[in-house]
mmCIF file of C-alpha atoms in Angstrom:
data_model
loop_
_atom_site.group_PDB
_atom_site.id
_atom_site.type_symbol
_atom_site.label_atom_id
_atom_site.label_comp_id
_atom_site.label_asym_id
_atom_site.label_seq_id
_atom_site.Cartn_x
_atom_site.Cartn_y
_atom_site.Cartn_z
ATOM 1 C CA UNK E 1 -75.604 -23.893 61.753
ATOM 2 C CA UNK E 2 -80.173 -23.496 62.460
ATOM 3 C CA UNK E 3 -80.545 -27.257 63.308
ATOM 4 C CA UNK E 4 -79.114 -29.784 65.761
ATOM 5 C CA UNK E 5 -76.453 -32.297 64.495
ATOM 6 C CA UNK E 6 -76.418 -35.640 64.977
ATOM 7 C CA UNK E 7 -72.991 -37.147 66.577
ATOM 8 C CA UNK E 8 -71.476 -40.005 64.380
ATOM 9 C CA UNK E 9 -70.916 -41.432 67.797
ATOM 10 C CA UNK E 10 -72.306 -41.296 71.086
ATOM 11 C CA UNK E 11 -70.990 -43.692 73.395
ATOM 12 C CA UNK E 12 -72.107 -43.429 76.991
ATOM 13 C CA UNK E 13 -71.832 -46.406 79.664
ATOM 14 C CA UNK E 14 -74.157 -47.386 82.128
ATOM 15 C CA UNK E 15 -71.545 -45.904 84.678
ATOM 16 C CA UNK E 16 -72.808 -41.691 83.590
ATOM 17 C CA UNK E 17 -74.782 -40.303 86.084
ATOM 18 C CA UNK E 18 -75.010 -37.267 85.326
ATOM 19 C CA UNK E 19 -75.423 -35.753 88.929
ATOM 20 C CA UNK E 20 -71.983 -36.734 89.344
ATOM 21 C CA UNK E 21 -70.948 -34.236 86.641
ATOM 22 C CA UNK E 22 -68.029 -32.884 89.128
ATOM 23 C CA UNK E 23 -65.969 -36.076 89.730
ATOM 24 C CA UNK E 24 -65.495 -36.382 85.477
ATOM 25 C CA UNK E 25 -63.259 -34.583 83.926
ATOM 26 C CA UNK E 26 -63.913 -32.932 79.467
ATOM 27 C CA UNK E 27 -61.832 -33.239 77.551
ATOM 28 C CA UNK E 28 -63.285 -31.271 74.354
ATOM 29 C CA UNK E 29 -61.161 -31.642 70.811
ATOM 30 C CA UNK E 30 -62.241 -28.833 67.982
ATOM 31 C CA UNK E 31 -61.376 -27.990 64.768
ATOM 32 C CA UNK E 32 -63.223 -26.447 62.205
ATOM 33 C CA UNK E 33 -65.930 -29.225 60.220
ATOM 34 C CA UNK E 34 -65.432 -31.452 63.562
ATOM 35 C CA UNK E 35 -66.025 -31.725 67.548
ATOM 36 C CA UNK E 36 -66.004 -34.605 69.946
ATOM 37 C CA UNK E 37 -65.230 -35.300 73.787
ATOM 38 C CA UNK E 38 -65.008 -37.649 76.102
ATOM 39 C CA UNK E 39 -65.299 -37.998 80.274
ATOM 40 C CA UNK E 40 -63.548 -39.170 82.516
ATOM 41 C CA UNK E 41 -64.364 -40.560 86.110
ATOM 42 C CA UNK E 42 -61.368 -39.483 87.940
ATOM 43 C CA UNK E 43 -62.705 -42.019 91.117
ATOM 44 C CA UNK E 44 -62.553 -45.125 88.659
ATOM 45 C CA UNK E 45 -59.982 -43.699 86.446
ATOM 46 C CA UNK E 46 -62.710 -45.159 83.796
ATOM 47 C CA UNK E 47 -63.403 -43.888 80.034
ATOM 48 C CA UNK E 48 -67.599 -43.129 80.666
ATOM 49 C CA UNK E 49 -68.358 -41.421 77.430
ATOM 50 C CA UNK E 50 -67.269 -40.313 73.704
ATOM 51 C CA UNK E 51 -69.072 -38.358 71.154
ATOM 52 C CA UNK E 52 -68.285 -37.126 67.862
ATOM 53 C CA UNK E 53 -69.626 -34.519 65.053
ATOM 54 C CA UNK E 54 -67.771 -34.091 62.333
ATOM 55 C CA UNK E 55 -69.898 -31.764 59.352
ATOM 56 C CA UNK E 56 -69.176 -28.623 56.999
ATOM 57 C CA UNK E 57 -71.695 -26.912 58.998
ATOM 58 C CA UNK E 58 -69.120 -26.406 61.799
ATOM 59 C CA UNK E 59 -67.716 -23.325 59.879
ATOM 60 C CA UNK E 60 -67.135 -21.340 63.128
ATOM 61 C CA UNK E 61 -66.938 -20.535 66.522
ATOM 62 C CA UNK E 62 -70.576 -20.646 67.293
ATOM 63 C CA UNK E 63 -71.656 -22.801 65.490
ATOM 64 C CA UNK E 64 -68.666 -25.296 67.568
ATOM 65 C CA UNK E 65 -69.554 -24.278 70.768
ATOM 66 C CA UNK E 66 -73.233 -24.168 69.706
ATOM 67 C CA UNK E 67 -73.316 -27.867 68.875
ATOM 68 C CA UNK E 68 -71.078 -29.049 71.590
ATOM 69 C CA UNK E 69 -73.637 -27.246 74.193
ATOM 70 C CA UNK E 70 -76.823 -29.100 72.622
ATOM 71 C CA UNK E 71 -75.035 -32.198 72.998
ATOM 72 C CA UNK E 72 -74.393 -31.737 76.899
ATOM 73 C CA UNK E 73 -77.383 -30.577 77.152
ATOM 74 C CA UNK E 74 -79.160 -33.803 75.871
ATOM 75 C CA UNK E 75 -77.352 -35.334 78.524
ATOM 76 C CA UNK E 76 -78.146 -32.848 81.646
ATOM 77 C CA UNK E 77 -74.728 -31.419 81.527
ATOM 78 C CA UNK E 78 -74.779 -28.149 79.889
ATOM 79 C CA UNK E 79 -74.896 -26.064 83.576
ATOM 80 C CA UNK E 80 -73.173 -28.729 85.960
ATOM 81 C CA UNK E 81 -69.700 -28.003 87.155
ATOM 82 C CA UNK E 82 -66.728 -31.260 86.276
ATOM 83 C CA UNK E 83 -63.939 -31.456 87.947
ATOM 84 C CA UNK E 84 -61.630 -30.261 85.687
ATOM 85 C CA UNK E 85 -62.198 -29.438 81.398
ATOM 86 C CA UNK E 86 -59.059 -29.555 78.343
ATOM 87 C CA UNK E 87 -59.905 -28.341 75.454
ATOM 88 C CA UNK E 88 -57.083 -29.412 72.606
ATOM 89 C CA UNK E 89 -57.269 -27.496 70.031
ATOM 90 C CA UNK E 90 -57.376 -29.377 66.443
ATOM 91 C CA UNK E 91 -55.990 -27.557 63.412
ATOM 92 C CA UNK E 92 -52.598 -27.735 61.399
ATOM 93 C CA UNK E 93 -51.218 -24.570 62.272
ATOM 94 C CA UNK E 94 -48.549 -25.412 64.937
ATOM 95 C CA UNK E 95 -45.249 -26.416 63.980
ATOM 96 C CA UNK E 96 -42.515 -27.437 66.853
ATOM 97 C CA UNK E 97 -39.720 -25.376 67.557
ATOM 98 C CA UNK E 98 -36.480 -26.875 69.694
ATOM 99 C CA UNK E 99 -36.315 -25.435 73.163
ATOM 100 C CA UNK E 100 -33.103 -23.649 72.879
ATOM 101 C CA UNK E 101 -33.876 -21.516 70.049
ATOM 102 C CA UNK E 102 -37.109 -20.397 71.083
ATOM 103 C CA UNK E 103 -37.946 -17.170 71.899
ATOM 104 C CA UNK E 104 -41.454 -16.163 73.021
ATOM 105 C CA UNK E 105 -41.769 -12.930 71.482
ATOM 106 C CA UNK E 106 -40.873 -14.171 67.534
ATOM 107 C CA UNK E 107 -43.742 -16.631 68.474
ATOM 108 C CA UNK E 108 -45.848 -15.348 65.665
ATOM 109 C CA UNK E 109 -42.826 -15.861 63.326
ATOM 110 C CA UNK E 110 -42.700 -18.826 63.567
ATOM 111 C CA UNK E 111 -46.497 -19.963 62.958
ATOM 112 C CA UNK E 112 -45.885 -17.159 59.988
ATOM 113 C CA UNK E 113 -43.220 -19.273 58.175
ATOM 114 C CA UNK E 114 -45.040 -21.818 57.269
ATOM 115 C CA UNK E 115 -48.581 -20.615 57.329
ATOM 116 C CA UNK E 116 -51.381 -17.921 56.257
ATOM 117 C CA UNK E 117 -53.219 -17.817 59.609
ATOM 118 C CA UNK E 118 -57.089 -17.565 59.433
ATOM 119 C CA UNK E 119 -58.362 -13.992 60.536
ATOM 120 C CA UNK E 120 -59.671 -14.098 64.360
ATOM 121 C CA UNK E 121 -56.438 -16.017 65.727
ATOM 122 C CA UNK E 122 -54.775 -16.296 68.582
ATOM 123 C CA UNK E 123 -51.200 -17.821 69.112
ATOM 124 C CA UNK E 124 -49.519 -19.705 72.317
ATOM 125 C CA UNK E 125 -46.966 -21.742 72.621
ATOM 126 C CA UNK E 126 -46.476 -24.797 74.896
ATOM 127 C CA UNK E 127 -43.503 -26.658 76.128
ATOM 128 C CA UNK E 128 -43.062 -30.524 75.335
ATOM 129 C CA UNK E 129 -39.975 -31.665 77.743
ATOM 130 C CA UNK E 130 -39.926 -35.258 76.334
ATOM 131 C CA UNK E 131 -39.634 -33.615 72.897
ATOM 132 C CA UNK E 132 -36.809 -30.780 74.371
ATOM 133 C CA UNK E 133 -38.776 -28.653 72.084
ATOM 134 C CA UNK E 134 -42.324 -25.951 72.124
ATOM 135 C CA UNK E 135 -44.934 -25.890 70.205
ATOM 136 C CA UNK E 136 -46.520 -23.008 69.065
ATOM 137 C CA UNK E 137 -49.919 -22.358 67.846
ATOM 138 C CA UNK E 138 -52.796 -20.596 66.682
ATOM 139 C CA UNK E 139 -56.781 -20.836 67.819
ATOM 140 C CA UNK E 140 -59.556 -19.646 67.192
ATOM 141 C CA UNK E 141 -59.928 -16.564 70.125
ATOM 142 C CA UNK E 142 -63.739 -16.547 69.776
ATOM 143 C CA UNK E 143 -64.054 -20.461 70.342
ATOM 144 C CA UNK E 144 -61.533 -19.936 73.465
ATOM 145 C CA UNK E 145 -63.216 -16.694 74.727
ATOM 146 C CA UNK E 146 -66.923 -19.407 75.050
ATOM 147 C CA UNK E 147 -64.887 -21.799 76.300
ATOM 148 C CA UNK E 148 -63.370 -19.738 79.231
ATOM 149 C CA UNK E 149 -66.931 -18.285 79.547
ATOM 150 C CA UNK E 150 -67.906 -21.129 80.659
ATOM 151 C CA UNK E 151 -65.805 -23.272 82.372
ATOM 152 C CA UNK E 152 -63.598 -20.258 83.477
ATOM 153 C CA UNK E 153 -60.348 -22.900 85.044
ATOM 154 C CA UNK E 154 -60.495 -24.377 81.547
ATOM 155 C CA UNK E 155 -56.528 -25.568 79.973
ATOM 156 C CA UNK E 156 -55.946 -25.631 76.358
ATOM 157 C CA UNK E 157 -53.320 -27.345 74.502
ATOM 158 C CA UNK E 158 -52.577 -27.969 71.041
ATOM 159 C CA UNK E 159 -53.648 -32.023 69.749
ATOM 160 C CA UNK E 160 -50.568 -31.987 68.547
ATOM 161 C CA UNK E 161 -48.191 -31.438 72.154
ATOM 162 C CA UNK E 162 -50.432 -34.341 72.962
ATOM 163 C CA UNK E 163 -49.832 -36.872 70.135
ATOM 164 C CA UNK E 164 -46.451 -36.015 70.304
ATOM 165 C CA UNK E 165 -45.709 -35.968 74.561
ATOM 166 C CA UNK E 166 -47.569 -39.128 74.619
ATOM 167 C CA UNK E 167 -45.411 -40.970 71.947
ATOM 168 C CA UNK E 168 -42.061 -39.458 73.037
ATOM 169 C CA UNK E 169 -43.239 -40.553 76.852
ATOM 170 C CA UNK E 170 -45.374 -43.987 76.896
ATOM 171 C CA UNK E 171 -43.963 -45.769 73.747
ATOM 172 C CA UNK E 172 -40.500 -47.299 74.113
ATOM 173 C CA UNK E 173 -39.597 -48.517 70.558
ATOM 174 C CA UNK E 174 -38.441 -46.656 67.621
ATOM 175 C CA UNK E 175 -40.871 -46.044 64.861
ATOM 176 C CA UNK E 176 -43.136 -43.723 62.199
ATOM 177 C CA UNK E 177 -46.474 -42.344 64.571
ATOM 178 C CA UNK E 178 -49.147 -40.941 61.962
ATOM 179 C CA UNK E 179 -52.533 -39.268 63.320
ATOM 180 C CA UNK E 180 -54.500 -38.507 60.933
ATOM 181 C CA UNK E 181 -57.428 -35.725 60.894
ATOM 182 C CA UNK E 182 -60.129 -35.675 58.005
ATOM 183 C CA UNK E 183 -58.156 -33.878 55.552
ATOM 184 C CA UNK E 184 -54.174 -33.817 56.688
ATOM 185 C CA UNK E 185 -52.474 -36.172 59.082
ATOM 186 C CA UNK E 186 -49.413 -34.956 61.741
ATOM 187 C CA UNK E 187 -46.344 -37.332 61.149
ATOM 188 C CA UNK E 188 -43.486 -38.336 63.631
ATOM 189 C CA UNK E 189 -40.083 -39.839 63.242
ATOM 190 C CA UNK E 190 -38.700 -41.591 66.320
ATOM 191 C CA UNK E 191 -35.273 -42.686 66.635
ATOM 192 C CA UNK E 192 -32.849 -43.570 69.073
ATOM 193 C CA UNK E 193 -35.414 -42.440 71.719
ATOM 194 C CA UNK E 194 -35.296 -39.451 70.526
ATOM 195 C CA UNK E 195 -38.388 -36.878 67.912
ATOM 196 C CA UNK E 196 -35.804 -36.997 64.712
ATOM 197 C CA UNK E 197 -38.653 -35.502 62.720
ATOM 198 C CA UNK E 198 -42.156 -33.916 62.937
ATOM 199 C CA UNK E 199 -44.668 -32.132 60.269
ATOM 200 C CA UNK E 200 -48.044 -31.628 59.515
ATOM 201 C CA UNK E 201 -49.438 -33.091 55.836
ATOM 202 C CA UNK E 202 -52.484 -31.380 53.766
ATOM 203 C CA UNK E 203 -53.891 -34.419 51.640
ATOM 204 C CA UNK E 204 -57.163 -34.745 49.100
ATOM 205 C CA UNK E 205 -56.977 -38.294 47.662
ATOM 206 C CA UNK E 206 -54.797 -41.355 49.447
ATOM 207 C CA UNK E 207 -52.416 -41.765 46.712
ATOM 208 C CA UNK E 208 -51.378 -37.627 48.327
ATOM 209 C CA UNK E 209 -51.302 -39.433 51.601
ATOM 210 C CA UNK E 210 -49.170 -42.380 50.471
ATOM 211 C CA UNK E 211 -46.581 -39.948 48.903
ATOM 212 C CA UNK E 212 -46.106 -37.617 52.248
ATOM 213 C CA UNK E 213 -45.523 -40.613 54.075
ATOM 214 C CA UNK E 214 -43.032 -42.512 51.512
ATOM 215 C CA UNK E 215 -41.295 -39.388 50.832
ATOM 216 C CA UNK E 216 -40.822 -38.399 54.722
ATOM 217 C CA UNK E 217 -39.319 -41.762 55.305
ATOM 218 C CA UNK E 218 -36.898 -41.667 52.626
ATOM 219 C CA UNK E 219 -35.504 -38.696 53.769
ATOM 220 C CA UNK E 220 -35.358 -39.293 56.845
ATOM 221 C CA UNK E 221 -33.826 -42.723 56.203
ATOM 222 C CA UNK E 222 -36.498 -45.205 57.028
ATOM 223 C CA UNK E 223 -37.887 -46.142 53.658
ATOM 224 C CA UNK E 224 -37.497 -49.829 53.231
ATOM 225 C CA UNK E 225 -36.732 -50.623 57.114
ATOM 226 C CA UNK E 226 -38.261 -52.585 59.140
ATOM 227 C CA UNK E 227 -39.352 -49.533 61.446
ATOM 228 C CA UNK E 228 -42.979 -49.896 62.074
ATOM 229 C CA UNK E 229 -45.551 -47.156 60.928
ATOM 230 C CA UNK E 230 -48.540 -46.868 63.831
ATOM 231 C CA UNK E 231 -51.709 -44.920 63.318
ATOM 232 C CA UNK E 232 -53.739 -43.224 65.103
ATOM 233 C CA UNK E 233 -57.070 -41.044 64.670
ATOM 234 C CA UNK E 234 -59.479 -41.445 61.986
ATOM 235 C CA UNK E 235 -58.090 -44.351 60.409
ATOM 236 C CA UNK E 236 -59.790 -48.061 60.085
ATOM 237 C CA UNK E 237 -57.418 -51.279 58.938
ATOM 238 C CA UNK E 238 -59.677 -51.085 56.548
ATOM 239 C CA UNK E 239 -59.388 -48.045 54.133
ATOM 240 C CA UNK E 240 -58.508 -47.531 51.097
ATOM 241 C CA UNK E 241 -55.162 -45.387 52.214
ATOM 242 C CA UNK E 242 -53.256 -48.352 54.741
ATOM 243 C CA UNK E 243 -54.525 -50.027 51.315
ATOM 244 C CA UNK E 244 -52.282 -48.327 49.226
ATOM 245 C CA UNK E 245 -49.365 -48.116 52.381
ATOM 246 C CA UNK E 246 -49.273 -51.606 53.054
ATOM 247 C CA UNK E 247 -47.750 -51.713 49.445
ATOM 248 C CA UNK E 248 -44.918 -50.272 50.884
ATOM 249 C CA UNK E 249 -44.340 -50.553 53.721
ATOM 250 C CA UNK E 250 -43.838 -53.651 55.590
ATOM 251 C CA UNK E 251 -44.862 -53.173 59.313
ATOM 252 C CA UNK E 252 -48.214 -51.441 59.413
ATOM 253 C CA UNK E 253 -50.156 -51.367 63.058
ATOM 254 C CA UNK E 254 -52.586 -49.103 64.519
ATOM 255 C CA UNK E 255 -51.572 -48.174 68.649
ATOM 256 C CA UNK E 256 -52.934 -49.983 70.827
ATOM 257 C CA UNK E 257 -54.745 -49.145 74.166
ATOM 258 C CA UNK E 258 -51.592 -49.612 77.118
ATOM 259 C CA UNK E 259 -54.865 -50.045 79.908
ATOM 260 C CA UNK E 260 -52.888 -46.520 81.815
ATOM 261 C CA UNK E 261 -56.796 -46.198 82.512
ATOM 262 C CA UNK E 262 -60.319 -47.933 82.537
ATOM 263 C CA UNK E 263 -63.013 -47.524 79.288
ATOM 264 C CA UNK E 264 -66.169 -48.355 79.564
ATOM 265 C CA UNK E 265 -67.712 -51.481 77.801
ATOM 266 C CA UNK E 266 -70.052 -48.879 76.124
ATOM 267 C CA UNK E 267 -67.292 -47.574 74.000
ATOM 268 C CA UNK E 268 -66.127 -51.097 73.199
ATOM 269 C CA UNK E 269 -66.992 -50.672 69.409
ATOM 270 C CA UNK E 270 -65.380 -47.629 68.818
ATOM 271 C CA UNK E 271 -61.345 -47.932 67.677
ATOM 272 C CA UNK E 272 -58.820 -47.432 70.151
ATOM 273 C CA UNK E 273 -57.219 -44.851 67.956
ATOM 274 C CA UNK E 274 -60.255 -42.782 66.877
ATOM 275 C CA UNK E 275 -60.067 -41.233 70.450
ATOM 276 C CA UNK E 276 -56.420 -41.640 71.369
ATOM 277 C CA UNK E 277 -55.681 -38.237 71.957
ATOM 278 C CA UNK E 278 -58.821 -37.559 74.216
ATOM 279 C CA UNK E 279 -57.363 -41.000 76.826
ATOM 280 C CA UNK E 280 -53.550 -39.642 76.133
ATOM 281 C CA UNK E 281 -54.988 -36.586 77.555
ATOM 282 C CA UNK E 282 -56.915 -37.507 80.390
ATOM 283 C CA UNK E 283 -54.091 -39.728 81.776
#
């Protein structure tokens, strides 16, 4: 990547001060083609900054890390220390395994069953206690090494783990929950307070999206019911996908801010669903 990219979202509150970075918690969400990060002031429990990039130029670990470096440098943060750093691996190479069936040595087999992994990937796992399962996922080793080289104490999680955990822990009602990325989405069904279904679907058109959503609902006996379908991620109410899905689903909603954290006024124009995972990872 030869030139800096401009973010499609760049919001910093008046509270932001680069010299106070040691009291800020940083979350970084990264995938090929996309990168975002957020800052939480740990002393006031306030989300004070959000910056998001999306481009085909973000094609490998070097591109992702250089974009992150340049964005932080622009705000005087590139060589600063943070209270904590969490990296959210944001890809579709993950699968949930019931705790009772999980064996660490078999982790590669769980992913090989459903995916052809890109080269230079490593495999990790994390327990999601609220769903009684283990998330096995792949990540770009080169990007991992660059982030650990800069912040040795950085914690890595998969974005889907944060999504599943947040739904299971913070939302009491049953429902269908959808986290939308650029060309794929995670889908979770919660029934009787338990995780009943989780999968990821790749889509190219709004018809693809609606088909996978409605088919999975039908297979899990929630199609045509009054159970809500709740959206998070990169989607707005005024979209072709929402318009189409609304023809078949009675109750469409978007995730709401649970007000566990304060949010800077600077983020007021940004839809909450866009930074839902950052918010939940920082709670």
